PDB file of C-alpha atoms in Angstrom:
ATOM      1  CA  MET A 216       8.041 -33.473 -43.975  1.00 54.00           C
ATOM      2  CA  LYS A 217       7.159 -34.262 -40.364  1.00 57.00           C
ATOM      3  CA  ASN A 218      10.332 -32.527 -39.154  1.00 56.00           C
ATOM      4  CA  ALA A 219       9.582 -29.420 -41.239  1.00 53.00           C
ATOM      5  CA  LEU A 220       6.018 -29.276 -39.885  1.00 53.00           C
ATOM      6  CA  LEU A 221       7.229 -29.796 -36.331  1.00 52.00           C
ATOM      7  CA  LEU A 222       9.931 -27.115 -36.755  1.00 52.00           C
ATOM      8  CA  GLY A 223       7.341 -24.665 -38.150  1.00 52.00           C
ATOM      9  CA  LEU A 224       4.942 -25.372 -35.235  1.00 51.00           C
ATOM     10  CA  CYS A 225       7.738 -24.915 -32.668  1.00 51.00           C
ATOM     11  CA  SER A 226       8.782 -21.613 -34.273  1.00 54.00           C
ATOM     12  CA  ALA A 227       5.191 -20.344 -34.231  1.00 53.00           C
ATOM     13  CA  LEU A 228       4.769 -21.305 -30.560  1.00 51.00           C
ATOM     14  CA  ALA A 229       8.047 -19.659 -29.624  1.00 53.00           C
ATOM     15  CA  ALA A 230       7.008 -16.464 -31.365  1.00 53.00           C
ATOM     16  CA  CYS A 231       3.716 -16.424 -29.420  1.00 56.00           C
ATOM     17  CA  SER A 232       5.451 -16.861 -26.088  1.00 56.00           C
ATOM     18  CA  SER A 233       8.291 -14.414 -26.657  1.00 62.00           C
ATOM     19  CA  PRO A 234       8.453 -11.454 -24.273  1.00 66.00           C
ATOM     20  CA  PRO A 235       6.850  -8.210 -25.398  1.00 72.00           C
ATOM     21  CA  ASP A 236       9.010  -5.690 -27.235  1.00 78.00           C
ATOM     22  CA  GLU A 237       7.605  -2.518 -25.757  1.00 92.00           C
ATOM     23  CA  ARG A 238       8.897  -1.224 -22.407  1.00 95.00           C
ATOM     24  CA  ALA A 239       6.963   0.419 -19.598  1.00 96.00           C
ATOM     25  CA  ASP A 240       8.174   1.357 -16.130  1.00 97.00           C
ATOM     26  CA  ILE A 241       4.830   0.479 -14.495  1.00 97.00           C
ATOM     27  CA  VAL A 242       1.826  -1.505 -15.675  1.00 98.00           C
ATOM     28  CA  ILE A 243      -1.365  -1.078 -13.633  1.00 98.00           C
ATOM     29  CA  GLU A 244      -4.207  -3.515 -14.172  1.00 98.00           C
ATOM     30  CA  ASN A 245      -7.795  -3.847 -12.843  1.00 97.00           C
ATOM     31  CA  ALA A 246      -7.989  -0.173 -11.876  1.00 97.00           C
ATOM     32  CA  GLN A 247     -11.044   2.018 -11.627  1.00 97.00           C
ATOM     33  CA  ILE A 248     -10.311   5.291 -13.348  1.00 95.00           C
ATOM     34  CA  ILE A 249     -12.160   8.455 -12.364  1.00 91.00           C
ATOM     35  CA  ASP A 250     -12.961  10.885 -15.132  1.00 88.00           C
ATOM     36  CA  MET A 251     -12.477  14.256 -13.443  1.00 86.00           C
ATOM     37  CA  GLN A 252     -14.730  16.113 -15.922  1.00 90.00           C
ATOM     38  CA  THR A 253     -17.777  13.840 -15.800  1.00 93.00           C
ATOM     39  CA  GLY A 254     -17.311  11.978 -12.552  1.00 90.00           C
ATOM     40  CA  ALA A 255     -17.780   8.684 -14.406  1.00 94.00           C
ATOM     41  CA  ILE A 256     -15.818   5.652 -13.253  1.00 95.00           C
ATOM     42  CA  ALA A 257     -14.364   3.292 -15.842  1.00 96.00           C
ATOM     43  CA  THR A 258     -13.779  -0.157 -14.370  1.00 96.00           C
ATOM     44  CA  GLN A 259     -11.273  -2.906 -15.248  1.00 97.00           C
ATOM     45  CA  GLN A 260      -8.811  -0.455 -16.807  1.00 97.00           C
ATOM     46  CA  SER A 261      -5.130  -1.003 -17.478  1.00 97.00           C
ATOM     47  CA  LEU A 262      -2.412   1.621 -17.806  1.00 97.00           C
ATOM     48  CA  ALA A 263       1.156   1.427 -19.097  1.00 97.00           C
ATOM     49  CA  ILE A 264       3.423   4.198 -17.781  1.00 96.00           C
ATOM     50  CA  ARG A 265       6.882   5.181 -19.017  1.00 96.00           C
ATOM     51  CA  ASP A 266       8.966   8.039 -17.682  1.00 92.00           C
ATOM     52  CA  GLY A 267       6.007   9.306 -15.681  1.00 88.00           C
ATOM     53  CA  ILE A 268       3.711   9.470 -18.689  1.00 93.00           C
ATOM     54  CA  ILE A 269       0.748   7.222 -19.407  1.00 95.00           C
ATOM     55  CA  ILE A 270       1.559   5.713 -22.782  1.00 97.00           C
ATOM     56  CA  LYS A 271      -1.419   3.331 -23.069  1.00 97.00           C
ATOM     57  CA  ARG A 272      -4.842   2.873 -21.502  1.00 96.00           C
ATOM     58  CA  SER A 273      -6.948  -0.173 -22.230  1.00 97.00           C
ATOM     59  CA  ASP A 274      -9.892  -2.150 -20.947  1.00 96.00           C
ATOM     60  CA  LYS A 275      -7.771  -5.274 -21.551  1.00 96.00           C
ATOM     61  CA  PRO A 276      -4.731  -6.404 -19.502  1.00 95.00           C
ATOM     62  CA  LEU A 277      -1.455  -4.847 -20.718  1.00 96.00           C
ATOM     63  CA  SER A 278       1.081  -6.974 -18.836  1.00 94.00           C
ATOM     64  CA  SER A 279       1.479  -9.283 -21.789  1.00 93.00           C
ATOM     65  CA  HIS A 280       2.139  -6.360 -24.131  1.00 94.00           C
ATOM     66  CA  TYR A 281       4.719  -4.457 -22.087  1.00 96.00           C
ATOM     67  CA  GLN A 282       7.913  -5.402 -20.291  1.00 95.00           C
ATOM     68  CA  SER A 283       7.824  -3.592 -16.977  1.00 95.00           C
ATOM     69  CA  SER A 284       9.722  -3.619 -13.727  1.00 92.00           C
ATOM     70  CA  THR A 285       6.538  -3.030 -11.724  1.00 97.00           C
ATOM     71  CA  LEU A 286       3.128  -4.622 -12.165  1.00 97.00           C
ATOM     72  CA  ILE A 287       0.353  -3.342  -9.894  1.00 97.00           C
ATOM     73  CA  ASP A 288      -2.967  -5.162  -9.454  1.00 97.00           C
ATOM     74  CA  ALA A 289      -5.207  -2.250  -8.552  1.00 97.00           C
ATOM     75  CA  LYS A 290      -8.356  -4.332  -7.979  1.00 96.00           C
ATOM     76  CA  GLY A 291     -10.673  -2.338  -5.756  1.00 95.00           C
ATOM     77  CA  GLN A 292      -8.502   0.772  -6.080  1.00 96.00           C
ATOM     78  CA  TYR A 293      -8.878   4.010  -7.989  1.00 93.00           C
ATOM     79  CA  VAL A 294      -6.670   6.014 -10.346  1.00 92.00           C
ATOM     80  CA  MET A 295      -7.166   9.756 -10.806  1.00 87.00           C
ATOM     81  CA  PRO A 296      -5.061  12.746 -11.824  1.00 87.00           C
ATOM     82  CA  GLY A 297      -2.842  14.239  -9.156  1.00 91.00           C
ATOM     83  CA  LEU A 298      -4.245  17.022  -7.004  1.00 94.00           C
ATOM     84  CA  TRP A 299      -2.769  20.509  -6.748  1.00 95.00           C
ATOM     85  CA  ASP A 300      -2.735  22.642  -3.610  1.00 96.00           C
ATOM     86  CA  MET A 301      -2.640  26.157  -5.036  1.00 95.00           C
ATOM     87  CA  HIS A 302      -2.042  28.009  -1.789  1.00 93.00           C
ATOM     88  CA  VAL A 303       0.437  26.716   0.761  1.00 93.00           C
ATOM     89  CA  HIS A 304       2.768  28.652   3.016  1.00 89.00           C
ATOM     90  CA  PHE A 305       6.031  26.997   3.965  1.00 91.00           C
ATOM     91  CA  GLY A 306       7.027  29.059   6.943  1.00 86.00           C
ATOM     92  CA  GLY A 307       7.534  29.548  10.633  1.00 85.00           C
ATOM     93  CA  GLY A 308      11.115  30.688  10.624  1.00 85.00           C
ATOM     94  CA  ASP A 309      14.406  28.894  10.528  1.00 88.00           C
ATOM     95  CA  GLU A 310      13.520  26.692  13.514  1.00 91.00           C
ATOM     96  CA  LEU A 311      10.677  25.091  11.455  1.00 92.00           C
ATOM     97  CA  ILE A 312      12.588  24.408   8.236  1.00 93.00           C
ATOM     98  CA  GLU A 313      12.988  20.681   8.959  1.00 95.00           C
ATOM     99  CA  GLU A 314       9.330  20.364  10.053  1.00 95.00           C
ATOM    100  CA  ASN A 315       8.184  21.978   6.787  1.00 94.00           C
ATOM    101  CA  LYS A 316      10.479  19.698   4.771  1.00 97.00           C
ATOM    102  CA  GLN A 317       8.966  16.649   6.468  1.00 97.00           C
ATOM    103  CA  LEU A 318       5.529  17.632   5.093  1.00 96.00           C
ATOM    104  CA  LEU A 319       6.653  17.092   1.487  1.00 97.00           C
ATOM    105  CA  PRO A 320       6.126  13.277   1.329  1.00 98.00           C
ATOM    106  CA  LEU A 321       2.756  13.684   3.084  1.00 97.00           C
ATOM    107  CA  TYR A 322       1.438  15.732   0.148  1.00 97.00           C
ATOM    108  CA  LEU A 323       2.178  12.771  -2.146  1.00 95.00           C
ATOM    109  CA  ALA A 324       0.624  10.300   0.311  1.00 95.00           C
ATOM    110  CA  TYR A 325      -2.630  12.198   0.032  1.00 94.00           C
ATOM    111  CA  GLY A 326      -2.525  12.520  -3.766  1.00 93.00           C
ATOM    112  CA  VAL A 327      -1.248  16.109  -3.903  1.00 97.00           C
ATOM    113  CA  THR A 328       1.420  16.008  -6.647  1.00 96.00           C
ATOM    114  CA  THR A 329       1.916  19.772  -7.041  1.00 97.00           C
ATOM    115  CA  VAL A 330       1.884  22.734  -4.624  1.00 97.00           C
ATOM    116  CA  ARG A 331       2.172  26.489  -5.069  1.00 95.00           C
ATOM    117  CA  ASP A 332       3.981  28.166  -2.206  1.00 92.00           C
ATOM    118  CA  ALA A 333       2.430  31.617  -1.822  1.00 86.00           C
ATOM    119  CA  ALA A 334       5.661  32.810  -0.219  1.00 71.00           C
ATOM    120  CA  ALA A 335       6.679  32.719   3.359  1.00 68.00           C
ATOM    121  CA  ASP A 336       9.944  33.144   5.215  1.00 77.00           C
ATOM    122  CA  LEU A 337      11.658  29.967   3.988  1.00 82.00           C
ATOM    123  CA  SER A 338      12.231  30.951   0.362  1.00 84.00           C
ATOM    124  CA  GLU A 339      15.845  29.755   0.191  1.00 88.00           C
ATOM    125  CA  SER A 340      14.900  26.373   1.569  1.00 92.00           C
ATOM    126  CA  VAL A 341      11.816  26.054  -0.668  1.00 92.00           C
ATOM    127  CA  LEU A 342      13.877  26.831  -3.775  1.00 92.00           C
ATOM    128  CA  SER A 343      16.376  24.180  -2.712  1.00 94.00           C
ATOM    129  CA  TRP A 344      13.610  21.626  -2.095  1.00 96.00           C
ATOM    130  CA  ARG A 345      12.087  22.398  -5.480  1.00 95.00           C
ATOM    131  CA  GLU A 346      15.384  21.589  -7.186  1.00 96.00           C
ATOM    132  CA  GLN A 347      15.967  18.474  -5.069  1.00 98.00           C
ATOM    133  CA  VAL A 348      12.494  17.142  -5.912  1.00 97.00           C
ATOM    134  CA  LYS A 349      13.092  17.865  -9.619  1.00 96.00           C
ATOM    135  CA  GLN A 350      16.406  15.950  -9.478  1.00 96.00           C
ATOM    136  CA  GLY A 351      14.870  12.978  -7.653  1.00 95.00           C
ATOM    137  CA  GLN A 352      16.956  13.625  -4.525  1.00 97.00           C
ATOM    138  CA  LEU A 353      13.953  14.471  -2.308  1.00 97.00           C
ATOM    139  CA  VAL A 354      10.495  12.913  -2.193  1.00 98.00           C
ATOM    140  CA  GLY A 355       7.817  15.531  -2.560  1.00 97.00           C
ATOM    141  CA  PRO A 356       5.396  17.258  -4.890  1.00 98.00           C
ATOM    142  CA  THR A 357       6.380  19.552  -7.735  1.00 97.00           C
ATOM    143  CA  ILE A 358       6.808  23.000  -6.154  1.00 96.00           C
ATOM    144  CA  PHE A 359       5.904  26.299  -7.715  1.00 94.00           C
ATOM    145  CA  THR A 360       6.788  29.373  -5.638  1.00 89.00           C
ATOM    146  CA  SER A 361       6.481  33.087  -5.896  1.00 79.00           C
ATOM    147  CA  GLY A 362       9.783  33.489  -4.041  1.00 72.00           C
ATOM    148  CA  PRO A 363      10.464  35.837  -1.152  1.00 71.00           C
ATOM    149  CA  LYS A 364       7.808  38.175   0.195  1.00 67.00           C
ATOM    150  CA  LEU A 365       7.830  41.539  -1.477  1.00 65.00           C
ATOM    151  CA  GLU A 366       7.922  43.384   1.820  1.00 62.00           C
ATOM    152  CA  GLY A 367      11.049  41.496   2.853  1.00 57.00           C
ATOM    153  CA  LYS A 368      11.994  38.660   5.181  1.00 58.00           C
ATOM    154  CA  GLY A 369      10.774  39.097   8.706  1.00 58.00           C
ATOM    155  CA  SER A 370       8.854  42.280   8.049  1.00 54.00           C
ATOM    156  CA  ILE A 371       5.567  43.063   9.795  1.00 53.00           C
ATOM    157  CA  SER A 372       2.849  44.675   7.744  1.00 51.00           C
ATOM    158  CA  ALA A 373       1.013  47.606   9.280  1.00 47.00           C
ATOM    159  CA  TRP A 374      -2.213  46.629   7.541  1.00 45.00           C
TER     160      TRP A 374
END
């Protein structure tokens, strides 16, 4: 009888301490989340993120509920949706292609996760960067572009 009771207790304890079944790539805890519609700040929030999508938000810690490769303690830090810059011009001619490309990670560093290139003279490079970012080969924001200028590369408007 003692052995059966001890075995049952050990099994129950093992079940309580087993690793969580659900997977997340990133778990963020202790964050302050900014509601972009109301401006309200929710404190002590936790997020579980998988494949770039928030799969769970809670006011309780989530690290014991999700297996994750990255756990971030965001105490004193804020979480908000990514910003969009809706009017950028990648340009300056072929001699400035590399300089423009080096701007891409800076957008992310400042929270800008998406840009809209309003067309310049680097369309071929911008289209290439867009694909490289999409494929994870280049660090930068998601790029939307209108493509080449309608009046043609290198043209000068008389307006």
